[in-house]
mmCIF file of C-alpha atoms in Angstrom:
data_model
loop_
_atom_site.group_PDB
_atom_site.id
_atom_site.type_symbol
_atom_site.label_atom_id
_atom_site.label_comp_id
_atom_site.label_asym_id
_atom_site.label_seq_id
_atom_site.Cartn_x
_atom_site.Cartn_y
_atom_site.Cartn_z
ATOM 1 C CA UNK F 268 22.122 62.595 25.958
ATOM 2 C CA UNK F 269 25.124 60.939 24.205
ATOM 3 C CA UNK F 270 25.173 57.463 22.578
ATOM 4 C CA UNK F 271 26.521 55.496 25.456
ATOM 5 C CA UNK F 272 24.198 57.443 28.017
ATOM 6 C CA UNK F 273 21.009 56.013 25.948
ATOM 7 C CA UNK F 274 22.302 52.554 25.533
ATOM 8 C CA UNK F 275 23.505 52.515 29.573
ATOM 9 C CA UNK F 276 20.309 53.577 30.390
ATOM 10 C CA UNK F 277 18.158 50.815 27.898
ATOM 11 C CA UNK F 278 20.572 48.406 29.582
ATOM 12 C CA UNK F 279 19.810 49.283 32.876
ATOM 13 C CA UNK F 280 15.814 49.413 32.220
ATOM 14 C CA UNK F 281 16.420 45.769 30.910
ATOM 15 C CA UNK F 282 18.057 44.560 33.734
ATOM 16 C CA UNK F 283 15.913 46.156 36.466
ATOM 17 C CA UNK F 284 12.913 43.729 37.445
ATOM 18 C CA UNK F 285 9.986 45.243 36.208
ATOM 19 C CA UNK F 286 6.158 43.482 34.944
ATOM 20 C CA UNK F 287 7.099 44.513 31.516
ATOM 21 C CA UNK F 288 10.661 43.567 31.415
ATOM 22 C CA UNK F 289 9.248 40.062 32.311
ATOM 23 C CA UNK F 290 6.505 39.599 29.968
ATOM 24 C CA UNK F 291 8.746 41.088 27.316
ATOM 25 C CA UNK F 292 11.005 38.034 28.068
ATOM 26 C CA UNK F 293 8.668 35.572 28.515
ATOM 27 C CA UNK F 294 6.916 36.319 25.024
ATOM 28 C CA UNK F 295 10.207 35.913 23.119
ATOM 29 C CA UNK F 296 11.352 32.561 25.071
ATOM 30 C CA UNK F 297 7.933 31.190 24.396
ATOM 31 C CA UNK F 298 7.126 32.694 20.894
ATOM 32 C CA UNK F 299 10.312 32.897 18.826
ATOM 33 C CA UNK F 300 10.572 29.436 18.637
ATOM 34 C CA UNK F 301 7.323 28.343 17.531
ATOM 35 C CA UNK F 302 7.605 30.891 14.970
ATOM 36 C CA UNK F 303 10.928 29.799 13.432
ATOM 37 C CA UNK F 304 9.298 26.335 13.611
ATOM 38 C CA UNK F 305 6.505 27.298 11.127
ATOM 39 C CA UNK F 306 9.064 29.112 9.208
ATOM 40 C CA UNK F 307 11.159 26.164 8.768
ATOM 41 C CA UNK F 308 8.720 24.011 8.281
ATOM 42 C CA UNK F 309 7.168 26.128 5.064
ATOM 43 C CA UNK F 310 10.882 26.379 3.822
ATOM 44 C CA UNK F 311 11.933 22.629 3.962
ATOM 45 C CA UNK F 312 10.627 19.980 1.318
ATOM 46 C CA UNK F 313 9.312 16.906 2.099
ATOM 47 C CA UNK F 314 9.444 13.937 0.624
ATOM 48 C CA UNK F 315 5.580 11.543 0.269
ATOM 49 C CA UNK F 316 7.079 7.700 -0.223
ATOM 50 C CA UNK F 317 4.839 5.527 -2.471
ATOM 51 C CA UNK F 318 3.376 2.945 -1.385
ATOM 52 C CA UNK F 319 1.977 -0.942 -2.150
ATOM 53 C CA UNK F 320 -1.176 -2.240 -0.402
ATOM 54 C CA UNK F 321 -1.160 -5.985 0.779
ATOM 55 C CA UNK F 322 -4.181 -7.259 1.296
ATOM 56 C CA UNK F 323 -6.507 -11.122 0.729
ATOM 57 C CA UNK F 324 -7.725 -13.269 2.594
ATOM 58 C CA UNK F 325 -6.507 -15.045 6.016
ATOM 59 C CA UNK F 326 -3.937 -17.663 5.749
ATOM 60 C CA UNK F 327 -2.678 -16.822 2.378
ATOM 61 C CA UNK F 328 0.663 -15.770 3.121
ATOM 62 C CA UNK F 329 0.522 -11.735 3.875
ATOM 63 C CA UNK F 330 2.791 -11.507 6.838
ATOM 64 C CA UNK F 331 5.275 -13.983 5.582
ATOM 65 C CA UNK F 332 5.577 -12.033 2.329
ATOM 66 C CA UNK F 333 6.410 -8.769 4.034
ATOM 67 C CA UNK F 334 8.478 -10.323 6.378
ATOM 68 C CA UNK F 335 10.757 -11.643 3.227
ATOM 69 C CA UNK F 336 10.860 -8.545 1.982
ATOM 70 C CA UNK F 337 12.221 -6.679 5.007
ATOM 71 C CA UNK F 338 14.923 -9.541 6.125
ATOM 72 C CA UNK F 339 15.867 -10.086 2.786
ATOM 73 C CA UNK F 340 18.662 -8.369 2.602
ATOM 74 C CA UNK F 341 20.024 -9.081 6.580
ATOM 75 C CA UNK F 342 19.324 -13.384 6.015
ATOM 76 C CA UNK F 343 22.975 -14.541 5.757
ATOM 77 C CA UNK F 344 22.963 -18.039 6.205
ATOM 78 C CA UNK F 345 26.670 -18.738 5.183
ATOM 79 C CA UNK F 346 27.903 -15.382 7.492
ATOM 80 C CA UNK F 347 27.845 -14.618 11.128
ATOM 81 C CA UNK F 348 25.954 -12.127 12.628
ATOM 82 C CA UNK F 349 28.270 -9.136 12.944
ATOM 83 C CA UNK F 350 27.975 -5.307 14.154
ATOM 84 C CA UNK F 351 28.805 -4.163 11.041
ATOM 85 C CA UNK F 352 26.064 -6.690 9.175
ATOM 86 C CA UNK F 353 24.065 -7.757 11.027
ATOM 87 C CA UNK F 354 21.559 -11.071 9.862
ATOM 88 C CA UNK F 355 18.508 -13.344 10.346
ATOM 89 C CA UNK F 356 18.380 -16.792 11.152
ATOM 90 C CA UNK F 357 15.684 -17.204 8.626
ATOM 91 C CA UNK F 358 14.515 -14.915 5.883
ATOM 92 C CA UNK F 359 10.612 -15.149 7.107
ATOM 93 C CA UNK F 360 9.491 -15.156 10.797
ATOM 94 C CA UNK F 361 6.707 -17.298 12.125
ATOM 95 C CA UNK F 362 3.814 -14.895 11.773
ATOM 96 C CA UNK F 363 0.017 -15.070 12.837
ATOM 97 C CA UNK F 364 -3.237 -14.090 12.054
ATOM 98 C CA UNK F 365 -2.891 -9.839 11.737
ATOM 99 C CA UNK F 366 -5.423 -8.029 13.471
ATOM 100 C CA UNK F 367 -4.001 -4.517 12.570
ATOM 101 C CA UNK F 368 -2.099 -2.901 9.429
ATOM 102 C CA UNK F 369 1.657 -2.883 9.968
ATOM 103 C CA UNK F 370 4.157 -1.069 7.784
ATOM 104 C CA UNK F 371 7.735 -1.273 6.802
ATOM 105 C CA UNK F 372 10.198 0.927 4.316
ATOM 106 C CA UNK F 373 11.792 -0.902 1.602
ATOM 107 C CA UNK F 374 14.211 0.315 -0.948
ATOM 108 C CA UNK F 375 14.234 -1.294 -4.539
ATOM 109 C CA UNK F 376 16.968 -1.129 -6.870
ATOM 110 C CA UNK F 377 17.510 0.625 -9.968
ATOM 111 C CA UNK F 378 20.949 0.812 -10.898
ATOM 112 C CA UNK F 379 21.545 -0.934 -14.358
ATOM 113 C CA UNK F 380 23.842 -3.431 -12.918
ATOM 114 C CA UNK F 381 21.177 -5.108 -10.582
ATOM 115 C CA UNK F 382 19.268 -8.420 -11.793
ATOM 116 C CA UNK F 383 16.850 -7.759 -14.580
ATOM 117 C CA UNK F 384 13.500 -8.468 -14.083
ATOM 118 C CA UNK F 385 11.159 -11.157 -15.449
ATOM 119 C CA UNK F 386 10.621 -9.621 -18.709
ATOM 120 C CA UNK F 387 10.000 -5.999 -17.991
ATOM 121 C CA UNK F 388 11.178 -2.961 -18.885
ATOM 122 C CA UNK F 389 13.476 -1.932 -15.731
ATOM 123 C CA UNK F 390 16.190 -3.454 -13.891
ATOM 124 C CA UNK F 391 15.193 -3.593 -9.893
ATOM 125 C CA UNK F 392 17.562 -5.838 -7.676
ATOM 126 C CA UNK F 393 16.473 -8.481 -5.509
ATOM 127 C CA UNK F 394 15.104 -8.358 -1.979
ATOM 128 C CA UNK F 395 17.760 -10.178 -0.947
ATOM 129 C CA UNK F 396 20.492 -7.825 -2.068
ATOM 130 C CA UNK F 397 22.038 -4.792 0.375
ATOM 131 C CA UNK F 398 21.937 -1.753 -1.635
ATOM 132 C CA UNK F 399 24.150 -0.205 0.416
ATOM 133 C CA UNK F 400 26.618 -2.478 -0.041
ATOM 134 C CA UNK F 401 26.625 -2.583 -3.673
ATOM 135 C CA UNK F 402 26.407 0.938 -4.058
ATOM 136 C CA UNK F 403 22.806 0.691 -6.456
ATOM 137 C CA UNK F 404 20.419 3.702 -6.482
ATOM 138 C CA UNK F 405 17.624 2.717 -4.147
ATOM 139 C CA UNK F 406 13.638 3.947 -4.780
ATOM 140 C CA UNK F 407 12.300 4.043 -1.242
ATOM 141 C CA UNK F 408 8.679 2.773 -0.731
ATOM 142 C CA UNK F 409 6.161 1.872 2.027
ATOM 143 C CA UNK F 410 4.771 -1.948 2.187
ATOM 144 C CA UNK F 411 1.162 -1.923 4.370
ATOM 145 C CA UNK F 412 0.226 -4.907 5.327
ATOM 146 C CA UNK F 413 -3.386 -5.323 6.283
ATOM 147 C CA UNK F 414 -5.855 -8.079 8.095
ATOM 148 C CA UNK F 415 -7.401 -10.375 5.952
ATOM 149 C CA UNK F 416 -10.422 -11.561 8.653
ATOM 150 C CA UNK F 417 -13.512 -10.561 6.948
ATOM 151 C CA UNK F 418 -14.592 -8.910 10.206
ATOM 152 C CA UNK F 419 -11.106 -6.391 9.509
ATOM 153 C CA UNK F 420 -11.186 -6.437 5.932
ATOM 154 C CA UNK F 421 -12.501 -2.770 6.007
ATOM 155 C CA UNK F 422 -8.997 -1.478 6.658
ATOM 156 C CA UNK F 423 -7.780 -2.738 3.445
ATOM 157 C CA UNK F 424 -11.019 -0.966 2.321
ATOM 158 C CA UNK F 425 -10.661 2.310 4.422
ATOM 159 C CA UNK F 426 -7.155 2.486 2.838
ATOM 160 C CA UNK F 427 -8.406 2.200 -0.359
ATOM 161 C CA UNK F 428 -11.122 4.744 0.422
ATOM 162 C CA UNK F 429 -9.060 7.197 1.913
ATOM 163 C CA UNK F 430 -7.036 7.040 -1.450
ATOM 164 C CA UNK F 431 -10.130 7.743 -3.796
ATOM 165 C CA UNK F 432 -9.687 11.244 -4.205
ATOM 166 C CA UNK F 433 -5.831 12.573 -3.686
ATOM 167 C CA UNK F 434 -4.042 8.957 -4.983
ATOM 168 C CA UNK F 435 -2.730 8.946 -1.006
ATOM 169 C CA UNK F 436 -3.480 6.331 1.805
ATOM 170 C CA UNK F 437 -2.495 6.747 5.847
ATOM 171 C CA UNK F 438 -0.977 3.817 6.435
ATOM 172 C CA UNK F 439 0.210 2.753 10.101
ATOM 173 C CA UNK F 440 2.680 4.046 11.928
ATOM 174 C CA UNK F 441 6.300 3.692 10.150
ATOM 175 C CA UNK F 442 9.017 5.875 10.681
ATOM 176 C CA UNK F 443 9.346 8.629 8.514
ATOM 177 C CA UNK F 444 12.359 11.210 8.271
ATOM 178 C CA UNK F 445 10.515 14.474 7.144
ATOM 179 C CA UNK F 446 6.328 14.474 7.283
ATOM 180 C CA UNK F 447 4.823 17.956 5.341
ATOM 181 C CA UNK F 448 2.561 18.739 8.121
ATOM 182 C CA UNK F 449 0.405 17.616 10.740
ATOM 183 C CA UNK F 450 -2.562 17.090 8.169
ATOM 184 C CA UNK F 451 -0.195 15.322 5.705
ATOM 185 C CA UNK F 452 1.752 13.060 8.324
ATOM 186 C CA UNK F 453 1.852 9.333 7.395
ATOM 187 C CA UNK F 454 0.565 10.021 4.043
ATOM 188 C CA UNK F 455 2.103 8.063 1.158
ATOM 189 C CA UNK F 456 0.986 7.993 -2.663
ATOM 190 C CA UNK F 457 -0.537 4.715 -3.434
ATOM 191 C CA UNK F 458 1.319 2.954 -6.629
ATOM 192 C CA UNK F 459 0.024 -1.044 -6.230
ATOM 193 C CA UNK F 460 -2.096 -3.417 -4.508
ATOM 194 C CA UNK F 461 -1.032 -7.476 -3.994
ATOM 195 C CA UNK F 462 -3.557 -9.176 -3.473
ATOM 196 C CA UNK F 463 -2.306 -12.572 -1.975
ATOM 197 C CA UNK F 464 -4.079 -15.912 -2.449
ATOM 198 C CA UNK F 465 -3.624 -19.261 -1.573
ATOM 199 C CA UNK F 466 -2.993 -21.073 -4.611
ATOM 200 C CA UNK F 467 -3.080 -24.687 -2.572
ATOM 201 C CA UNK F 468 -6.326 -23.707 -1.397
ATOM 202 C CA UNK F 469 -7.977 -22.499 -4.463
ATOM 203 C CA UNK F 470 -7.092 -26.065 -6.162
ATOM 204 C CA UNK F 471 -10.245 -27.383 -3.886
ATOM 205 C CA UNK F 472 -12.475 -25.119 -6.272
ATOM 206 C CA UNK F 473 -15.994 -24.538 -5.381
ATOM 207 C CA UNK F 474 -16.305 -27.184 -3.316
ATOM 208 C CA UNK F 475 -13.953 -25.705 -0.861
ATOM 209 C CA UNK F 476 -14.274 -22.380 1.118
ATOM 210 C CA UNK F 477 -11.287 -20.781 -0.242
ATOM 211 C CA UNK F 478 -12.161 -19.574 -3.522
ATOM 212 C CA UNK F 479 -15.462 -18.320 -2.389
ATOM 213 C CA UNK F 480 -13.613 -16.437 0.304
ATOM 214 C CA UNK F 481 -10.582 -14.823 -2.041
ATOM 215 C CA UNK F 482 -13.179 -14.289 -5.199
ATOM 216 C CA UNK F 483 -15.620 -12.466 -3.254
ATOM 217 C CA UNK F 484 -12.979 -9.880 -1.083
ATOM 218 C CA UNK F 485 -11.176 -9.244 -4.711
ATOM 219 C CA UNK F 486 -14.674 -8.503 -5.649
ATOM 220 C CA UNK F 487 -14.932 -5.742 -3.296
ATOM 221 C CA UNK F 488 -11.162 -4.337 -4.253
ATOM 222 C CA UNK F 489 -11.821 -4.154 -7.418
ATOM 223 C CA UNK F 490 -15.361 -2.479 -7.139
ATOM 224 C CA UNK F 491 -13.927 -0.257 -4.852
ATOM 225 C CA UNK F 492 -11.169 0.661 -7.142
ATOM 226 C CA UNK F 493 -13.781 1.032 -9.832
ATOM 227 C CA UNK F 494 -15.901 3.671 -8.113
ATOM 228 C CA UNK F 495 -13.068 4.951 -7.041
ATOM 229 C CA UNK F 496 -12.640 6.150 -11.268
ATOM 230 C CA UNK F 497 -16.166 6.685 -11.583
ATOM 231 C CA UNK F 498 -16.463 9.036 -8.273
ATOM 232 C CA UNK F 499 -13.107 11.069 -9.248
ATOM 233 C CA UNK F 500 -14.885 13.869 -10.586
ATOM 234 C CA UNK F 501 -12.958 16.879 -11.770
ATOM 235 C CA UNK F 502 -11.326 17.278 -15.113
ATOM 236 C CA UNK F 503 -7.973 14.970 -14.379
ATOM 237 C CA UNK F 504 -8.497 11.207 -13.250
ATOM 238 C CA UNK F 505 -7.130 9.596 -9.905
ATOM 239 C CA UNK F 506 -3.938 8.196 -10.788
ATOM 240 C CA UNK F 507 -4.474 4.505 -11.943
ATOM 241 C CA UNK F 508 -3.357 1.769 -9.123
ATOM 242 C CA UNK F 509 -2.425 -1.496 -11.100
ATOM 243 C CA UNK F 510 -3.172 -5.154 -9.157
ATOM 244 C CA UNK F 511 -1.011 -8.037 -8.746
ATOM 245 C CA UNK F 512 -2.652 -11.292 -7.852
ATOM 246 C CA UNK F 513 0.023 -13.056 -6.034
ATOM 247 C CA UNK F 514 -0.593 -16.974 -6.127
ATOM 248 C CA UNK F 515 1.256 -17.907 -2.983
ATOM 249 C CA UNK F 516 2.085 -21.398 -1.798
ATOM 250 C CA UNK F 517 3.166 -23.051 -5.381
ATOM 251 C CA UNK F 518 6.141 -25.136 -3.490
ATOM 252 C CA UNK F 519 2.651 -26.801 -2.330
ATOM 253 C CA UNK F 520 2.354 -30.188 -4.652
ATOM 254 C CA UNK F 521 -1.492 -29.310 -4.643
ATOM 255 C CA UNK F 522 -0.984 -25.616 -5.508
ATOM 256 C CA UNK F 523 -2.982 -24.417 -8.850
ATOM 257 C CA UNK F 524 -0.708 -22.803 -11.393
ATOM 258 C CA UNK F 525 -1.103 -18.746 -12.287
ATOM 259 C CA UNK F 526 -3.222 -19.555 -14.942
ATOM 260 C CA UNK F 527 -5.625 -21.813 -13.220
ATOM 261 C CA UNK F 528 -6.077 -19.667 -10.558
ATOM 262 C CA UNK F 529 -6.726 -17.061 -13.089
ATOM 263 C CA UNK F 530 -9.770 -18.300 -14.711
ATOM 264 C CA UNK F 531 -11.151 -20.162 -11.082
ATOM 265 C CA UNK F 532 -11.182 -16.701 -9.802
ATOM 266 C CA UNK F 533 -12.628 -15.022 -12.918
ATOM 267 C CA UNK F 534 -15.552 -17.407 -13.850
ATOM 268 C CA UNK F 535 -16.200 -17.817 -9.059
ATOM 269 C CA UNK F 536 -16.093 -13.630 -9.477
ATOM 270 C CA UNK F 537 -18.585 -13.570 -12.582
ATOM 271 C CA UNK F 538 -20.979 -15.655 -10.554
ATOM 272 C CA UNK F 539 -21.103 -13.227 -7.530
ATOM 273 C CA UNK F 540 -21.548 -10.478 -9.904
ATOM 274 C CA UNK F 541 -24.571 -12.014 -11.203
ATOM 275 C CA UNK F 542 -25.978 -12.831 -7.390
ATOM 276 C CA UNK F 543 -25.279 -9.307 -6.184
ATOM 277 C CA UNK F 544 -26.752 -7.838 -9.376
ATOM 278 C CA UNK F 545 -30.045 -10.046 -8.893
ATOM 279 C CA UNK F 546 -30.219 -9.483 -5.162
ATOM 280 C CA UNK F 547 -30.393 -5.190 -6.290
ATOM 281 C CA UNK F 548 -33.181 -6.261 -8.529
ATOM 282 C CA UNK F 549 -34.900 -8.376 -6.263
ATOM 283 C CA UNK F 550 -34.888 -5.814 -3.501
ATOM 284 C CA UNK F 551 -37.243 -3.353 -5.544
ATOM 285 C CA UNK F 552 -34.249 -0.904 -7.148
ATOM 286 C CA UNK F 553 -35.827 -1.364 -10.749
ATOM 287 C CA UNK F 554 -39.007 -0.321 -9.016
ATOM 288 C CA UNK F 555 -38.060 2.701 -7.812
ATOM 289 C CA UNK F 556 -36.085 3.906 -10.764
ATOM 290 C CA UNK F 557 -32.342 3.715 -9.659
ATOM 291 C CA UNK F 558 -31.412 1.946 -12.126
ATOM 292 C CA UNK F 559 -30.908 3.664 -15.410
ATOM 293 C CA UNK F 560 -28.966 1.421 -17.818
ATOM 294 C CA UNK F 561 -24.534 1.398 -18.198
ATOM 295 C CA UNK F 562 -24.804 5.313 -17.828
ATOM 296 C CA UNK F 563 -25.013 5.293 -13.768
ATOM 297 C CA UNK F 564 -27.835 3.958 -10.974
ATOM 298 C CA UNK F 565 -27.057 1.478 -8.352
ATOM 299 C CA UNK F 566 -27.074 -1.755 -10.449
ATOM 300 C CA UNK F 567 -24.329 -0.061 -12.762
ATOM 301 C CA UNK F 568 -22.698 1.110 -9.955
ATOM 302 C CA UNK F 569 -22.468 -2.057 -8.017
ATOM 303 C CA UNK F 570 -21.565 -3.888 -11.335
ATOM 304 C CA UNK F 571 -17.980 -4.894 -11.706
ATOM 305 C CA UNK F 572 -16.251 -4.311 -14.989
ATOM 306 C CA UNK F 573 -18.220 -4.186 -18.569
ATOM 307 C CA UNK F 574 -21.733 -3.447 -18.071
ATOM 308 C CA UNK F 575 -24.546 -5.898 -18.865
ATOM 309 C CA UNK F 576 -20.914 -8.837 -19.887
ATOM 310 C CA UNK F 577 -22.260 -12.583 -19.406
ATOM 311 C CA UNK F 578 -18.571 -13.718 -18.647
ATOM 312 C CA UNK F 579 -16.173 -11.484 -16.197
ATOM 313 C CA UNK F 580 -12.824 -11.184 -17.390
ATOM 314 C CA UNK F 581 -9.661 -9.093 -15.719
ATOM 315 C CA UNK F 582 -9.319 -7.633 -19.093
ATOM 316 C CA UNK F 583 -12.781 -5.732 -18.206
ATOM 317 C CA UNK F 584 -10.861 -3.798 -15.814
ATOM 318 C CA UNK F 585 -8.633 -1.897 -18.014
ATOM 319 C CA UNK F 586 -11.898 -0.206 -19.179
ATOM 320 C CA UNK F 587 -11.546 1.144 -15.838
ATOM 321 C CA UNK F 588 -7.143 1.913 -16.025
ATOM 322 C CA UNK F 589 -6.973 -0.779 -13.936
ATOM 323 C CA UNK F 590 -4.197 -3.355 -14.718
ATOM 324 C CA UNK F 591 -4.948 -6.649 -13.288
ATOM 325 C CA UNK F 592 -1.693 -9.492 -13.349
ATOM 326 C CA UNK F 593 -1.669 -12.861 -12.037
ATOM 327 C CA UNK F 594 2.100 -14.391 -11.112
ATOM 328 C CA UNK F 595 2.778 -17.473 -9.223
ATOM 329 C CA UNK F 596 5.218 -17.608 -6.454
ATOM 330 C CA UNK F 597 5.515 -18.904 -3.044
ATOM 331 C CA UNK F 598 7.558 -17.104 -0.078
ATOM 332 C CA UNK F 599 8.493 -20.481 2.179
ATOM 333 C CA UNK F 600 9.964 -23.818 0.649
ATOM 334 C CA UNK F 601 11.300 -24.929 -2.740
ATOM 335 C CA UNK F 602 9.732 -23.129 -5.746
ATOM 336 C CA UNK F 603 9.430 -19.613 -8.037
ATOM 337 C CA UNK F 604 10.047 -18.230 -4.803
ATOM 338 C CA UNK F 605 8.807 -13.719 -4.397
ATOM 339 C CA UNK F 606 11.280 -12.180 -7.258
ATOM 340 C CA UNK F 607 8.688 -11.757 -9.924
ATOM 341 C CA UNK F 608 6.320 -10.145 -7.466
ATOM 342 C CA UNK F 609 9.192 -7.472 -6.438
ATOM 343 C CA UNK F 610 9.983 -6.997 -9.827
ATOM 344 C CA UNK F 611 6.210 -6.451 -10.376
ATOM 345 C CA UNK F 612 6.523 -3.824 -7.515
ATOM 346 C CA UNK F 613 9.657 -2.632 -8.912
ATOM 347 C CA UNK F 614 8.652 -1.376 -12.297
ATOM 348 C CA UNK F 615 5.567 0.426 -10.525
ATOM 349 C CA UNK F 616 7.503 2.159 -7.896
#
């Protein structure tokens, strides 16, 4: 049998209907596709964004803040809205109470010809400048928002969990060009927290709910954070994630400066330290042995910063390679305004 007979005859065998022409078909239209799927996907790299946390407590300005950071650069108050640029009305939309973590992409600068920062080491333009428009190399990032309710405060905490071993967090759902895989989808490496307070509110001290309410939920960050070094395990430490306490609301007459609201915070977080370390003792840990001095047991566990310290300073934290700042600013009205906070973001991203 010649050449052409065999292939005539193949063909003809493929074109007569048969049960095992069919299946034969069938497998490659519904296999050969989900294979080259898996082989692309194995082949292609992906890129993991960073990502800042936002949490504190309700009220203190959250929303707003990520809200200026995402119309910064389309509020154009002196231009019309056009196809081609499109703009805001207002830089910050009228926002409520969250009751579920939101995320947007942001881009900072770091071309040498954007606005320095306050002080620091980098360059990073402002939220209110168009990157693409002035050409600047842009870092992409993710901002997560979170509720500050204390009965939804454990997302901000469940982030901050799920980031204790691999440096990553899930936040919600953003879109994403490329995700590595199914496992790995939403994933982003966790560079900062802001924690936002109202600096307004604070000045009420502790005869006002306020402080009580911000001390004691940055008490539970920073434990959290804490534990998180403690429980890394392994020979290489989680990668450190550096906190900005954002004292929003100083266009307020009333509003405590950075520095105030630095030590109202510190000596209101020193005093729940000492309640929740007297509550452990009075509920019979001593008794039973947990507690075994600045080496480990629950009372050194649940102890924030330098063991056995009478006064609680941020500077205990860097025991810990965690960086605590405190920068005024406010996001609505006349003031500082947010550009030391992105800056703050900026050199961290």
């Amino acid at each position: 049998m010649t050449v052409l007979e065999t292939f005539q005859a193949v063909l003809e065998a493929s074109l007569t209907p048969s049960p095992t022409v069919i299946a034969i078909g069938l497998a490659i239209v519904l296999f050969v596709p989900v294979i080259l799927h898996f082989i692309y996907s194995a082949t292609t790299p992906y890129t993991t964004l960073p990502s800042v946390l936002l949490v504190g407590p309700s009220g203190a300005g959250k929303t707003a803040l990520l809200t200026l950071f995402e119309r910064g650069p389309l509020y154009r108050p002196d231009q019309p809205s056009s196809p081609d640029k499109p703009s805001v009305a207002a830089p910050v939309a009228q926002t409520r109470t969250s009751q579920a973590s939101s995320t947007v992409e942001l881009a900072v600068g770091t071309s040498n010809n954007t606005t320095a920062g306050n002080g620091g080491g980098g360059a990073h333009s402002s939220f209110r400048t168009d990157l693409d428009a002035v050409g600047a190399t842009a870092k992409k990032f993710l901002l997560v928002d979170t509720p500050g309710h204390p009965k939804l405060r454990a997302h901000a905490l469940a982030h901050l969990a799920s980031a204790s071993a691999s440096g990553t967090i899930r936040p919600a759902s953003v879109s994403v060009t490329k995700s590595s895989s199914a496992t790995e989808q939403n994933k982003s490496k966790l560079k900062a927290l802001l924690f936002v307070v109202d600096a307004a509110a604070l000045a009420e001290g502790a005869d006002g709910p306020a402080l009580a309410a911000s001390a004691e939920y940055l008490y539970d960050v920073l434990l959290t954070l804490q534990r998180r070094l403690r429980r890394g395990g392994g020979s290489r430490a989680p990668p450190s994630v550096p906190v900005l306490v954002a004292a929003n609301k100083l266009d307020l007459f009333t509003a405590l400066p950075a520095p105030l609201v630095k030590s109202q915070l510190e000596a209101e977080i020193g005093r729940i330290r000492k309640a929740r370390s007297k509550g452990l003792l009075d509920s019979g840990a001593a008794d039973d042995g947990d507690v075994v001095g600045p080496g480990g047991g629950e009372e050194a566990d649940s102890w924030l910063g330098s063991y056995g310290s009478d006064k609680f300073s941020f500077k205990e934290m860097l025991e810990f390679d965690i960086e605590v700042d405190v920068i005024g600013g406010n996001v609505l009205g006349e003031g500082p305004g947010a550009d030391k906070w992105w800056n703050w973001i900026g050199e961290r991203i």
